[in-house]
Short mmCIF file of C-alpha atoms and ligand atoms in Angstrom, two decimals:
data_model
loop_
_atom_site.label_atom_id
_atom_site.label_comp_id
_atom_site.label_asym_id
_atom_site.label_seq_id
_atom_site.Cartn_x
_atom_site.Cartn_y
_atom_site.Cartn_z
CA UNK A 147 40.69 16.60 -11.40
CA UNK A 148 39.80 12.94 -10.78
CA UNK A 149 42.27 11.03 -9.12
CA UNK A 150 42.50 7.23 -10.05
CA UNK A 151 43.54 5.08 -7.58
CA UNK A 152 44.51 1.26 -7.38
CA UNK A 153 42.57 0.13 -4.60
CA UNK A 154 45.01 -2.77 -4.13
CA UNK A 155 47.90 -0.14 -2.78
CA UNK A 156 46.29 3.20 -2.92
CA UNK A 157 48.79 4.50 -6.11
CA UNK A 158 47.56 7.11 -7.96
CA UNK A 159 47.25 5.32 -11.58
CA UNK A 160 45.86 8.34 -13.56
CA UNK A 161 44.67 11.87 -13.02
CA UNK A 162 42.07 13.05 -15.56
CA UNK A 163 39.97 16.61 -15.59
CA UNK A 164 36.21 15.92 -14.56
CA UNK A 165 33.75 17.28 -17.39
CA UNK A 166 32.71 20.83 -16.48
CA UNK A 167 29.35 22.24 -16.83
CA UNK A 168 30.09 23.90 -20.17
CA UNK A 169 31.39 20.59 -21.57
CA UNK A 170 28.46 18.68 -20.34
CA UNK A 171 25.99 20.94 -21.99
CA UNK A 172 27.88 21.03 -25.06
CA UNK A 173 28.07 17.08 -25.29
CA UNK A 174 24.32 17.27 -24.46
CA UNK A 175 23.76 19.80 -27.41
CA UNK A 176 25.69 17.52 -29.82
CA UNK A 177 23.87 14.11 -28.57
CA UNK A 178 20.32 15.94 -29.31
CA UNK A 179 21.58 16.82 -32.71
CA UNK A 180 23.06 13.61 -33.94
CA UNK A 181 20.35 11.53 -32.21
CA UNK A 182 17.71 11.68 -35.29
CA UNK A 183 20.14 10.80 -37.88
CA UNK A 184 21.39 7.86 -35.83
CA UNK A 185 17.91 6.69 -35.43
CA UNK A 186 17.14 7.09 -39.02
CA UNK A 187 20.04 4.76 -40.01
CA UNK A 188 18.87 1.15 -40.52
CA UNK A 189 19.13 -0.81 -37.77
CA UNK A 190 21.38 -3.40 -39.71
CA UNK A 191 23.77 -0.57 -39.35
CA UNK A 192 23.48 -0.04 -35.75
CA UNK A 193 23.55 -4.15 -35.36
CA UNK A 194 26.83 -3.73 -37.45
CA UNK A 195 28.15 -1.20 -35.16
CA UNK A 196 27.60 -3.37 -31.74
CA UNK A 197 28.97 -6.61 -33.69
CA UNK A 198 32.31 -4.73 -34.38
CA UNK A 199 32.10 -3.58 -30.61
CA UNK A 200 31.68 -7.26 -29.88
CA UNK A 201 34.91 -8.29 -31.41
CA UNK A 202 36.75 -5.14 -30.08
CA UNK A 203 36.18 -6.67 -26.66
CA UNK A 204 37.22 -9.78 -27.71
CA UNK A 205 40.62 -8.53 -29.51
CA UNK A 206 41.44 -6.22 -26.51
CA UNK A 207 40.48 -8.72 -23.81
CA UNK A 208 43.71 -8.94 -21.97
CA UNK A 209 44.15 -4.98 -21.96
CA UNK A 210 40.88 -4.33 -20.91
CA UNK A 211 40.96 -6.82 -18.16
CA UNK A 212 43.98 -5.56 -16.96
CA UNK A 213 42.64 -1.72 -16.71
CA UNK A 214 39.52 -3.07 -15.08
CA UNK A 215 41.66 -4.59 -12.45
CA UNK A 216 43.94 -1.48 -11.97
CA UNK A 217 41.10 0.54 -10.88
CA UNK A 218 38.34 -1.63 -9.62
CA UNK A 219 40.50 -4.06 -7.80
CA UNK A 220 38.85 -6.98 -9.27
CA UNK A 221 40.84 -10.42 -9.65
CA UNK A 222 42.20 -10.47 -13.10
CA UNK A 223 40.40 -13.78 -13.63
CA UNK A 224 36.81 -12.24 -12.65
CA UNK A 225 37.52 -9.17 -14.51
CA UNK A 226 38.11 -11.65 -17.71
CA UNK A 227 34.72 -13.49 -16.97
CA UNK A 228 33.12 -10.03 -16.76
CA UNK A 229 34.16 -9.34 -20.64
CA UNK A 230 33.31 -12.94 -21.74
CA UNK A 231 30.19 -12.97 -19.97
CA UNK A 232 29.24 -9.51 -21.86
CA UNK A 233 29.48 -11.41 -25.06
CA UNK A 234 26.53 -13.49 -24.41
CA UNK A 235 24.55 -10.28 -23.35
CA UNK A 236 25.41 -8.71 -26.52
CA UNK A 237 24.50 -11.95 -28.42
CA UNK A 238 21.28 -11.54 -26.79
CA UNK A 239 20.40 -8.16 -27.80
CA UNK A 240 21.82 -8.62 -31.45
CA UNK A 241 19.59 -11.55 -31.85
CA UNK A 242 16.17 -9.86 -30.48
CA UNK A 243 16.63 -6.11 -31.28
CA UNK A 244 14.98 -6.45 -35.00
CA UNK A 245 12.06 -8.63 -33.73
CA UNK A 246 10.95 -6.72 -30.35
CA UNK A 247 11.03 -3.31 -32.71
CA UNK A 248 8.74 -4.68 -35.69
CA UNK A 249 5.77 -2.85 -35.65
CA UNK A 250 2.72 -4.81 -34.80
CA UNK A 251 -0.75 -4.41 -36.31
CA UNK A 252 -3.27 -5.12 -33.74
CA UNK A 253 -6.41 -4.51 -35.62
CA UNK A 254 -7.25 -4.69 -39.52
CA UNK A 255 -10.98 -4.31 -40.47
CA UNK A 256 -13.65 -2.28 -42.46
CA UNK A 257 -10.33 0.01 -43.82
CA UNK A 258 -9.05 0.62 -40.15
CA UNK A 259 -6.01 -0.52 -39.22
CA UNK A 260 -4.18 0.02 -35.72
CA UNK A 261 -0.56 -0.50 -35.16
CA UNK A 262 1.88 -0.37 -32.23
CA UNK A 263 5.41 1.23 -32.98
CA UNK A 264 8.34 1.95 -31.10
CA UNK A 265 10.02 5.42 -30.94
CA UNK A 266 13.39 5.78 -29.40
CA UNK A 267 13.39 8.06 -26.25
CA UNK A 268 16.08 10.78 -27.29
CA UNK A 269 19.15 10.92 -25.61
CA UNK A 270 19.85 8.77 -22.89
CA UNK A 271 21.47 9.89 -19.24
CA UNK A 272 23.17 6.43 -18.34
CA UNK A 273 24.58 7.18 -14.84
CA UNK A 274 26.36 3.87 -13.64
CA UNK A 275 28.01 1.81 -11.15
CA UNK A 276 31.62 0.36 -10.53
CA UNK A 277 31.14 -3.13 -9.40
CA UNK A 278 30.70 -4.60 -13.04
CA UNK A 279 31.28 -1.47 -15.07
CA UNK A 280 30.71 -3.51 -18.27
CA UNK A 281 27.64 -5.49 -17.45
CA UNK A 282 25.87 -2.71 -15.89
CA UNK A 283 26.92 -0.40 -18.34
CA UNK A 284 26.04 -2.56 -21.30
CA UNK A 285 22.53 -3.24 -19.96
CA UNK A 286 21.79 0.22 -21.05
CA UNK A 287 23.94 1.43 -23.87
CA UNK A 288 23.65 -1.41 -25.90
CA UNK A 289 19.95 -1.79 -26.45
CA UNK A 290 19.61 2.18 -26.22
CA UNK A 291 21.91 2.68 -29.12
CA UNK A 292 20.36 -0.18 -30.95
CA UNK A 293 17.11 1.29 -30.51
CA UNK A 294 18.42 4.49 -31.96
CA UNK A 295 18.96 6.79 -29.09
CA UNK A 296 21.96 8.66 -28.28
CA UNK A 297 23.73 8.03 -25.05
CA UNK A 298 25.41 10.32 -22.35
CA UNK A 299 27.22 7.85 -20.64
CA UNK A 300 28.72 8.79 -16.79
CA UNK A 301 30.84 5.83 -15.79
CA UNK A 302 31.09 5.75 -11.96
CA UNK A 303 34.33 7.62 -10.90
CA UNK A 304 35.61 4.49 -9.60
CA UNK A 305 35.69 2.94 -13.29
CA UNK A 306 36.52 6.12 -15.36
CA UNK A 307 39.42 4.48 -17.38
CA UNK A 308 37.11 1.80 -18.19
CA UNK A 309 34.38 4.10 -19.35
CA UNK A 310 36.69 5.74 -21.76
CA UNK A 311 37.77 2.74 -23.16
CA UNK A 312 34.20 1.71 -23.80
CA UNK A 313 33.78 5.25 -25.60
CA UNK A 314 36.88 4.58 -27.63
CA UNK A 315 35.87 0.88 -28.60
CA UNK A 316 32.49 2.24 -29.63
CA UNK A 317 33.23 5.03 -31.43
CA UNK A 318 36.16 2.62 -33.46
CA UNK A 319 33.11 0.51 -34.14
CA UNK A 320 31.23 3.00 -36.09
CA UNK A 321 28.95 4.68 -33.41
CA UNK A 322 29.53 8.47 -34.29
CA UNK A 323 31.32 10.45 -31.42
CA UNK A 324 28.26 12.61 -30.68
CA UNK A 325 25.96 9.64 -30.45
CA UNK A 326 27.65 8.09 -27.56
CA UNK A 327 29.83 10.51 -25.01
CA UNK A 328 31.41 9.76 -21.93
CA UNK A 329 31.23 12.25 -19.23
CA UNK A 330 33.87 11.54 -16.44
CA UNK A 331 33.19 12.76 -13.08
CA UNK A 332 31.94 11.80 -9.57
CA UNK A 333 28.13 12.68 -8.69
CA UNK A 334 28.59 16.59 -9.25
CA UNK A 335 29.02 15.40 -12.98
CA UNK A 336 25.71 13.39 -12.70
CA UNK A 337 23.90 15.93 -10.96
CA UNK A 338 24.80 18.47 -13.85
CA UNK A 339 23.91 15.98 -16.38
CA UNK A 340 20.49 15.46 -14.99
CA UNK A 341 19.86 19.46 -15.73
CA UNK A 342 19.73 18.84 -19.51
CA UNK A 343 16.46 17.76 -21.43
CA UNK A 344 17.34 14.07 -21.66
CA UNK A 345 14.72 11.69 -22.67
CA UNK A 346 15.25 9.08 -19.93
CA UNK A 347 17.73 8.37 -16.98
CA UNK A 348 18.75 4.84 -16.55
CA UNK A 349 20.50 4.90 -13.23
CA UNK A 350 22.59 2.00 -11.48
CA UNK A 351 23.70 2.64 -7.95
CA UNK A 352 22.79 2.98 -4.43
CA UNK A 353 19.48 3.42 -3.07
CA UNK A 354 20.78 7.04 -1.25
CA UNK A 355 21.90 8.36 -5.07
CA UNK A 356 18.99 6.79 -6.77
CA UNK A 357 16.40 8.71 -4.17
CA UNK A 358 18.27 11.96 -5.06
CA UNK A 359 18.07 11.45 -8.53
CA UNK A 360 14.30 10.58 -8.21
CA UNK A 361 14.03 13.77 -6.62
CA UNK A 362 15.88 15.82 -8.83
CA UNK A 363 13.68 14.60 -11.98
CA UNK A 364 10.20 14.69 -10.03
CA UNK A 365 8.07 16.16 -12.12
CA UNK A 366 9.80 16.31 -15.44
CA UNK A 367 7.42 13.42 -17.02
CA UNK A 368 10.49 11.65 -18.24
CA UNK A 369 11.44 7.98 -18.30
CA UNK A 370 13.29 7.03 -14.94
CA UNK A 371 14.95 3.69 -14.07
CA UNK A 372 16.82 3.10 -11.14
CA UNK A 373 18.32 -0.10 -10.52
CA UNK A 374 19.59 -0.06 -6.90
CA UNK A 375 21.22 -2.04 -3.86
CA UNK A 376 20.01 -5.41 -2.32
CA UNK A 377 20.21 -6.94 0.96
CA UNK A 378 19.98 -10.58 -0.90
CA UNK A 379 18.47 -13.43 1.14
CA UNK A 380 18.79 -17.22 0.81
CA UNK A 381 17.32 -19.64 2.89
CA UNK A 382 18.87 -23.31 3.26
CA UNK A 383 16.40 -26.08 4.02
CA UNK A 384 17.11 -29.35 6.22
CA UNK A 385 17.14 -31.61 2.92
CA UNK A 386 19.84 -29.98 0.75
CA UNK A 387 23.55 -31.59 -0.35
CA UNK A 388 25.28 -29.66 2.29
CA UNK A 389 28.38 -29.57 0.23
CA UNK A 390 27.03 -28.39 -2.71
CA UNK A 391 24.88 -25.57 -1.24
CA UNK A 392 27.59 -24.52 0.86
CA UNK A 393 29.98 -24.05 -2.49
CA UNK A 394 27.29 -22.42 -4.32
CA UNK A 395 26.61 -19.95 -1.51
CA UNK A 396 30.23 -19.29 -0.41
CA UNK A 397 30.85 -18.23 -4.43
CA UNK A 398 27.45 -16.10 -4.15
CA UNK A 399 28.46 -14.18 -0.86
CA UNK A 400 32.18 -13.82 -1.77
CA UNK A 401 32.55 -13.62 -5.41
CA UNK A 402 33.78 -10.27 -7.02
CA UNK A 403 34.91 -9.71 -3.13
CA UNK A 404 31.45 -9.43 -2.28
CA UNK A 405 30.60 -6.27 -4.31
CA UNK A 406 27.92 -7.68 -6.68
CA UNK A 407 24.18 -6.04 -6.72
CA UNK A 408 23.01 -9.90 -6.31
CA UNK A 409 25.85 -11.07 -3.86
CA UNK A 410 24.06 -12.95 -1.24
CA UNK A 411 24.09 -10.64 1.63
CA UNK A 412 22.13 -13.06 4.30
CA UNK A 413 21.76 -16.60 4.92
CA UNK A 414 19.00 -18.31 7.13
CA UNK A 415 19.62 -22.37 7.78
CA UNK A 416 16.95 -24.70 8.76
CA UNK A 417 18.29 -25.52 12.26
CA UNK A 418 18.46 -29.18 11.56
CA UNK A 419 21.49 -28.55 9.68
CA UNK A 420 22.54 -25.29 10.52
CA UNK A 421 25.88 -26.33 12.38
CA UNK A 422 26.93 -28.69 9.62
CA UNK A 423 26.40 -26.04 7.03
CA UNK A 424 28.19 -23.47 8.86
CA UNK A 425 31.08 -25.85 9.27
CA UNK A 426 31.16 -26.57 5.74
CA UNK A 427 30.50 -22.88 4.54
CA UNK A 428 33.74 -22.07 6.51
CA UNK A 429 35.71 -24.33 5.04
CA UNK A 430 34.65 -22.94 1.50
CA UNK A 431 35.48 -19.25 2.43
CA UNK A 432 38.66 -20.57 4.04
CA UNK A 433 39.68 -21.90 0.51
CA UNK A 434 39.38 -18.59 -1.33
CA UNK A 435 42.62 -17.11 -1.79
CA UNK A 436 42.85 -13.34 -0.88
CA UNK A 437 45.51 -11.61 -2.69
CA UNK A 438 46.79 -9.17 -5.47
CA UNK A 439 44.14 -8.99 -7.84
CA UNK A 440 46.81 -9.12 -10.92
CA UNK A 441 47.44 -12.62 -9.57
CA UNK A 442 45.84 -15.50 -11.31
CA UNK A 443 44.96 -17.45 -8.47
CA UNK A 444 43.57 -14.48 -6.24
CA UNK A 445 39.87 -14.80 -5.75
CA UNK A 446 39.26 -12.12 -2.96
CA UNK A 447 40.56 -8.66 -4.13
CA UNK A 448 40.54 -5.25 -2.25
CA UNK A 449 37.27 -3.39 -2.00
CA UNK A 450 36.95 -0.72 -4.40
CA UNK A 451 35.94 2.03 -2.34
CA UNK A 452 38.25 3.08 0.58
CA UNK A 453 35.42 4.29 3.05
CA UNK A 454 33.39 0.84 2.73
CA UNK A 455 36.03 -0.61 4.95
CA UNK A 456 34.70 1.08 7.64
CA UNK A 457 31.39 0.45 6.93
CA UNK A 458 32.36 -3.31 7.10
CA UNK A 459 34.06 -2.59 10.53
CA UNK A 460 31.07 -0.91 11.88
CA UNK A 461 28.95 -3.80 10.70
CA UNK A 462 31.06 -6.66 12.72
CA UNK A 463 31.39 -4.42 15.77
CA UNK A 464 27.70 -3.83 15.98
CA UNK A 465 26.72 -7.42 15.64
CA UNK A 466 29.61 -8.81 18.11
CA UNK A 467 28.26 -6.30 20.71
CA UNK A 468 24.66 -7.60 20.32
CA UNK A 469 25.91 -11.23 20.78
CA UNK A 470 27.08 -12.63 17.05
CA UNK A 471 29.94 -14.88 16.85
CA UNK A 472 32.94 -14.35 14.17
CA UNK A 473 34.11 -17.45 12.70
CA UNK A 474 36.28 -16.29 10.14
CA UNK A 475 37.97 -12.73 9.33
CA UNK A 476 36.24 -9.89 10.97
CA UNK A 477 39.25 -7.41 10.50
CA UNK A 478 40.38 -4.68 8.14
CA UNK A 479 44.04 -5.37 6.91
CA UNK A 480 46.34 -2.44 7.52
CA UNK A 481 46.94 -0.08 4.24
CA UNK A 482 47.94 0.29 1.56
CA UNK A 483 44.90 -0.53 -0.09
CA UNK A 484 41.31 -1.03 0.93
CA UNK A 485 41.42 -4.76 2.08
CA UNK A 486 38.93 -6.49 4.68
CA UNK A 487 39.15 -10.25 5.62
CA UNK A 488 36.40 -12.57 4.23
CA UNK A 489 34.32 -12.73 7.23
CA UNK A 490 31.71 -14.98 8.56
CA UNK A 491 29.26 -14.15 11.30
CA UNK A 492 26.94 -16.39 13.20
CA UNK A 493 24.22 -16.17 16.07
CA UNK A 494 23.29 -12.88 13.99
CA UNK A 495 19.86 -11.46 14.17
CA UNK A 496 17.66 -8.72 12.69
CA UNK A 497 18.83 -6.05 15.24
CA UNK A 498 22.13 -5.85 13.79
CA UNK A 499 23.16 -3.82 10.79
CA UNK A 500 24.68 -6.39 9.08
CA UNK A 501 21.54 -8.46 8.53
CA UNK A 502 19.55 -5.15 7.33
CA UNK A 503 21.62 -2.86 5.51
CA UNK A 504 23.77 -3.74 2.38
CA UNK A 505 27.20 -4.44 3.17
CA UNK A 506 28.68 -4.76 -0.29
CA UNK A 507 31.99 -6.78 0.68
CA UNK A 508 32.94 -10.00 1.75
CA UNK A 509 31.18 -10.67 4.67
CA UNK A 510 27.96 -12.90 5.52
CA UNK A 511 25.61 -13.13 8.48
CA UNK A 512 24.12 -16.79 8.95
CA UNK A 513 21.03 -17.09 11.10
CA UNK A 514 19.42 -20.63 12.53
CA UNK A 515 15.32 -20.52 11.68
CA UNK A 516 13.12 -23.19 12.44
CA UNK A 517 10.79 -23.18 9.77
CA UNK A 518 9.76 -22.11 6.25
CA UNK A 519 7.48 -19.38 7.66
CA UNK A 520 10.07 -18.06 10.12
CA UNK A 521 12.58 -18.07 6.88
CA UNK A 522 9.83 -16.24 4.57
CA UNK A 523 9.26 -13.52 7.41
CA UNK A 524 12.96 -12.70 7.74
CA UNK A 525 13.45 -12.82 3.96
CA UNK A 526 10.91 -10.07 3.48
CA UNK A 527 11.89 -8.20 6.61
CA UNK A 528 13.91 -5.54 4.50
CA UNK A 529 13.33 -2.41 2.64
CA UNK A 530 15.04 -4.11 -0.69
CA UNK A 531 14.19 -6.81 -3.11
CA UNK A 532 16.35 -7.68 -5.80
CA UNK A 533 16.96 -11.46 -5.70
CA UNK A 534 16.17 -14.19 -2.95
CA UNK A 535 16.76 -17.73 -3.30
CA UNK A 536 16.19 -21.18 -1.46
CA UNK A 537 18.19 -24.49 -1.56
CA UNK A 538 15.90 -27.53 -1.16
CA UNK A 539 15.82 -30.81 -3.21
CA UNK A 540 11.92 -30.01 -3.21
CA UNK A 541 10.81 -27.99 -6.08
CA UNK A 542 7.23 -27.39 -4.82
CA UNK A 543 8.54 -26.14 -1.63
CA UNK A 544 11.00 -23.91 -3.31
CA UNK A 545 8.22 -22.69 -5.49
CA UNK A 546 5.83 -21.99 -2.25
CA UNK A 547 8.34 -20.21 -0.63
CA UNK A 548 9.79 -17.88 -3.45
CA UNK A 549 6.08 -17.34 -4.42
CA UNK A 550 5.99 -15.27 -0.96
CA UNK A 551 9.19 -13.31 -1.27
CA UNK A 552 9.16 -9.89 -2.40
CA UNK A 553 12.16 -9.93 -4.92
CA UNK A 554 12.74 -8.90 -8.56
CA UNK A 555 14.36 -12.32 -9.13
CA UNK A 556 14.16 -15.54 -7.24
CA UNK A 557 16.64 -18.26 -7.26
CA UNK A 558 15.86 -22.18 -6.85
CA UNK A 559 19.37 -23.98 -5.77
CA UNK A 560 21.41 -21.14 -7.29
CA UNK A 561 22.25 -17.45 -6.51
CA UNK A 562 23.93 -14.57 -7.84
CA UNK A 563 23.22 -14.98 -11.28
CA UNK A 564 21.84 -12.70 -14.21
CA UNK A 565 20.35 -14.00 -17.54
CA UNK A 566 20.12 -11.82 -20.27
CA UNK A 567 16.90 -13.82 -21.20
CA UNK A 568 14.83 -12.83 -18.07
CA UNK A 569 14.23 -9.20 -16.78
CA UNK A 570 16.49 -7.55 -14.04
CA UNK A 571 14.52 -5.55 -11.90
CA UNK A 572 13.81 -4.71 -7.96
CA UNK A 573 11.15 -3.99 -5.95
CA UNK A 574 11.01 -1.53 -2.88
CA UNK A 575 14.53 0.20 -2.52
CA UNK A 576 16.11 -1.88 -4.86
CA UNK A 577 14.84 0.08 -7.40
CA UNK A 578 11.86 0.75 -10.43
CA UNK A 579 11.75 -0.29 -14.09
CA UNK A 580 14.17 -3.13 -15.57
CA UNK A 581 16.88 -3.93 -17.83
CA UNK A 582 17.67 -7.02 -20.03
CA UNK A 583 15.01 -9.49 -21.62
CA UNK A 584 13.11 -7.96 -24.74
CA UNK A 585 11.48 -5.90 -22.00
CA UNK A 586 14.87 -4.34 -21.57
CA UNK A 587 15.10 -3.55 -25.20
CA UNK A 588 11.64 -2.08 -25.32
CA UNK A 589 12.33 0.02 -22.24
CA UNK A 590 14.50 2.48 -24.17
CA UNK A 591 11.46 3.22 -26.80
CA UNK A 592 8.22 4.78 -26.45
CA UNK A 593 5.23 3.22 -27.98
CA UNK A 594 3.32 5.01 -30.42
CA UNK A 595 -0.39 4.10 -31.44
CA UNK A 596 -1.08 4.55 -35.05
CA UNK A 597 -5.03 4.72 -36.11
CA UNK A 598 -4.81 4.23 -39.93
CA UNK A 599 -7.75 4.59 -42.04
CA UNK A 600 -7.15 4.39 -45.93
CA UNK A 601 -9.06 7.21 -47.40
P1 LIG B 2109 26.65 5.08 -5.92
O1 LIG B 2109 25.02 5.42 -5.71
O2 LIG B 2109 27.44 5.88 -5.25
O3 LIG B 2109 27.13 5.97 -7.57
C1 LIG B 2109 26.56 5.42 -8.96
C2 LIG B 2109 26.64 6.59 -9.64
O4 LIG B 2109 25.80 7.81 -9.52
C3 LIG B 2109 27.92 6.92 -9.97
O5 LIG B 2109 28.32 7.24 -11.27
C4 LIG B 2109 27.86 8.28 -9.19
O6 LIG B 2109 29.14 9.23 -9.27
C5 LIG B 2109 26.59 8.66 -9.52
N1 LIG B 2109 26.08 9.50 -8.54
C6 LIG B 2109 26.07 9.66 -7.27
N2 LIG B 2109 24.95 10.52 -6.64
C7 LIG B 2109 24.52 11.30 -7.63
C8 LIG B 2109 23.54 12.14 -7.67
N3 LIG B 2109 23.00 12.86 -6.92
N4 LIG B 2109 23.03 12.81 -8.81
C9 LIG B 2109 23.53 11.90 -9.98
N5 LIG B 2109 24.70 11.10 -10.14
C10 LIG B 2109 25.35 10.41 -8.95
O7 LIG B 2109 26.77 3.47 -6.26
P2 LIG B 2109 27.84 2.63 -6.46
O8 LIG B 2109 29.18 2.86 -5.44
O9 LIG B 2109 28.81 3.44 -7.77
O10 LIG B 2109 27.70 1.47 -6.70
C11 LIG B 2109 27.18 0.34 -5.89
C12 LIG B 2109 25.64 0.31 -5.29
O11 LIG B 2109 25.13 -0.10 -6.90
C13 LIG B 2109 25.41 -0.83 -4.60
O12 LIG B 2109 24.31 -0.22 -3.54
C14 LIG B 2109 24.85 -1.86 -5.47
O13 LIG B 2109 23.91 -2.95 -4.94
C15 LIG B 2109 24.28 -0.89 -6.81
N6 LIG B 2109 24.06 -1.73 -7.95
C16 LIG B 2109 22.75 -2.17 -8.51
C17 LIG B 2109 22.66 -2.66 -9.42
C18 LIG B 2109 21.56 -3.45 -9.86
O14 LIG B 2109 21.33 -4.10 -11.00
N7 LIG B 2109 20.31 -3.41 -9.36
C19 LIG B 2109 23.93 -3.50 -10.04
C20 LIG B 2109 25.25 -2.91 -9.76
C21 LIG B 2109 25.13 -2.10 -8.28
#
């Protein structure tokens, strides 16, 4: 049984059965049977279904945002922002799928034609995270459906109600029940799903779970994509507009209560402006209102997962024991609910877990550096590589630095940003494969090589 809990106050808001092993097997069998017919429908029909889904998101926005806030604790304005932001992503897929899937003739000479065409992978296992359930879910299931796959979607156990709503909206929009099925449950349900002969596994979540999934599917020769965690660094050079950089980075670190895969998790500041930057940054964070996520003016909400409160407490204690200073916050807030104060630590270094392990909460370490070389070395001193950024007025300098940084996405004077037009990927423990961009449409297909000689 799943007990869906409101992270703001600890009350159970729903109780639902988890999918059983038999239920998962039945959904897989039905999806496999239904996938061919779905792939055989004209693309125009599949596009029409996703257009209706898009409209349903608009029509249901307030209700869907309230559900998301109730189970994840996302402040209501940010819940609406996620739903609004999703529309642009859907528009990208609607605009680009036909062109991306078009067969390409690459040679036509002497009666011999060579054509590259796309085929769907089959049944996709889409195992997802809770922090942006609409974004990270739709990055997979929208292009997967458009390219003719069936999808078994396992939302995070922390975003089950949202996952079930997504299923209902897709079905009401014309996607057959068997082509898109929601599996409710935690890791056990994900493990069970992966026992079936899926054509691709698309996972978003932690490195620890991603590694287990890679091990569980090794040898299966199926497509495996893992979008995992990060310890995303930003370097602030001495020539910046201090106020603008501090405002942008405070938002990048604290938005969604710091629970974004691309949240700014570490900041390095040139020694010439370190103290002034820190003062401006702390002032920005002080201005963020922590409060009931249902309130319009709340910016910091609760942590979605109760155990993460302890993780943050330990990171702060470890940093303080090793010489850091805490300029703001640093404490959990007594229950009910999973609350942690927005926290700013300085005098940090890479012996501290707060600078090395994903925090996934409203907490940031700011470290002083003496040169670009030192900044690059520290930015790369991590197993992760999701995003990294530089703030400077000098584009050439930013490009020089960012070219040396190991990350899937790099930012100049911006942060915590995802674009549907650009591939979203990580290096190292941040994952393998990609979503978004036209490559993130193609990734749900296999390329077939056609050698055609007219008789
Ligand atoms: P998680 O790894 O705990 O869970 C993710 C999903 O995997 C859940 O649905 C869970 O039930 C399932 N799961 C867990 N263990 C499994 C197993 N052994 N087999 C099959 N399924 C299993 O992660 P989370 O707490 O939901 O999400 C937070 C993490 O996700 C953070 O590390 C964050 O950085 C990362 N994330 C990454 C991206 C990205 O695009 N790279 C986006 C969002 C979140």
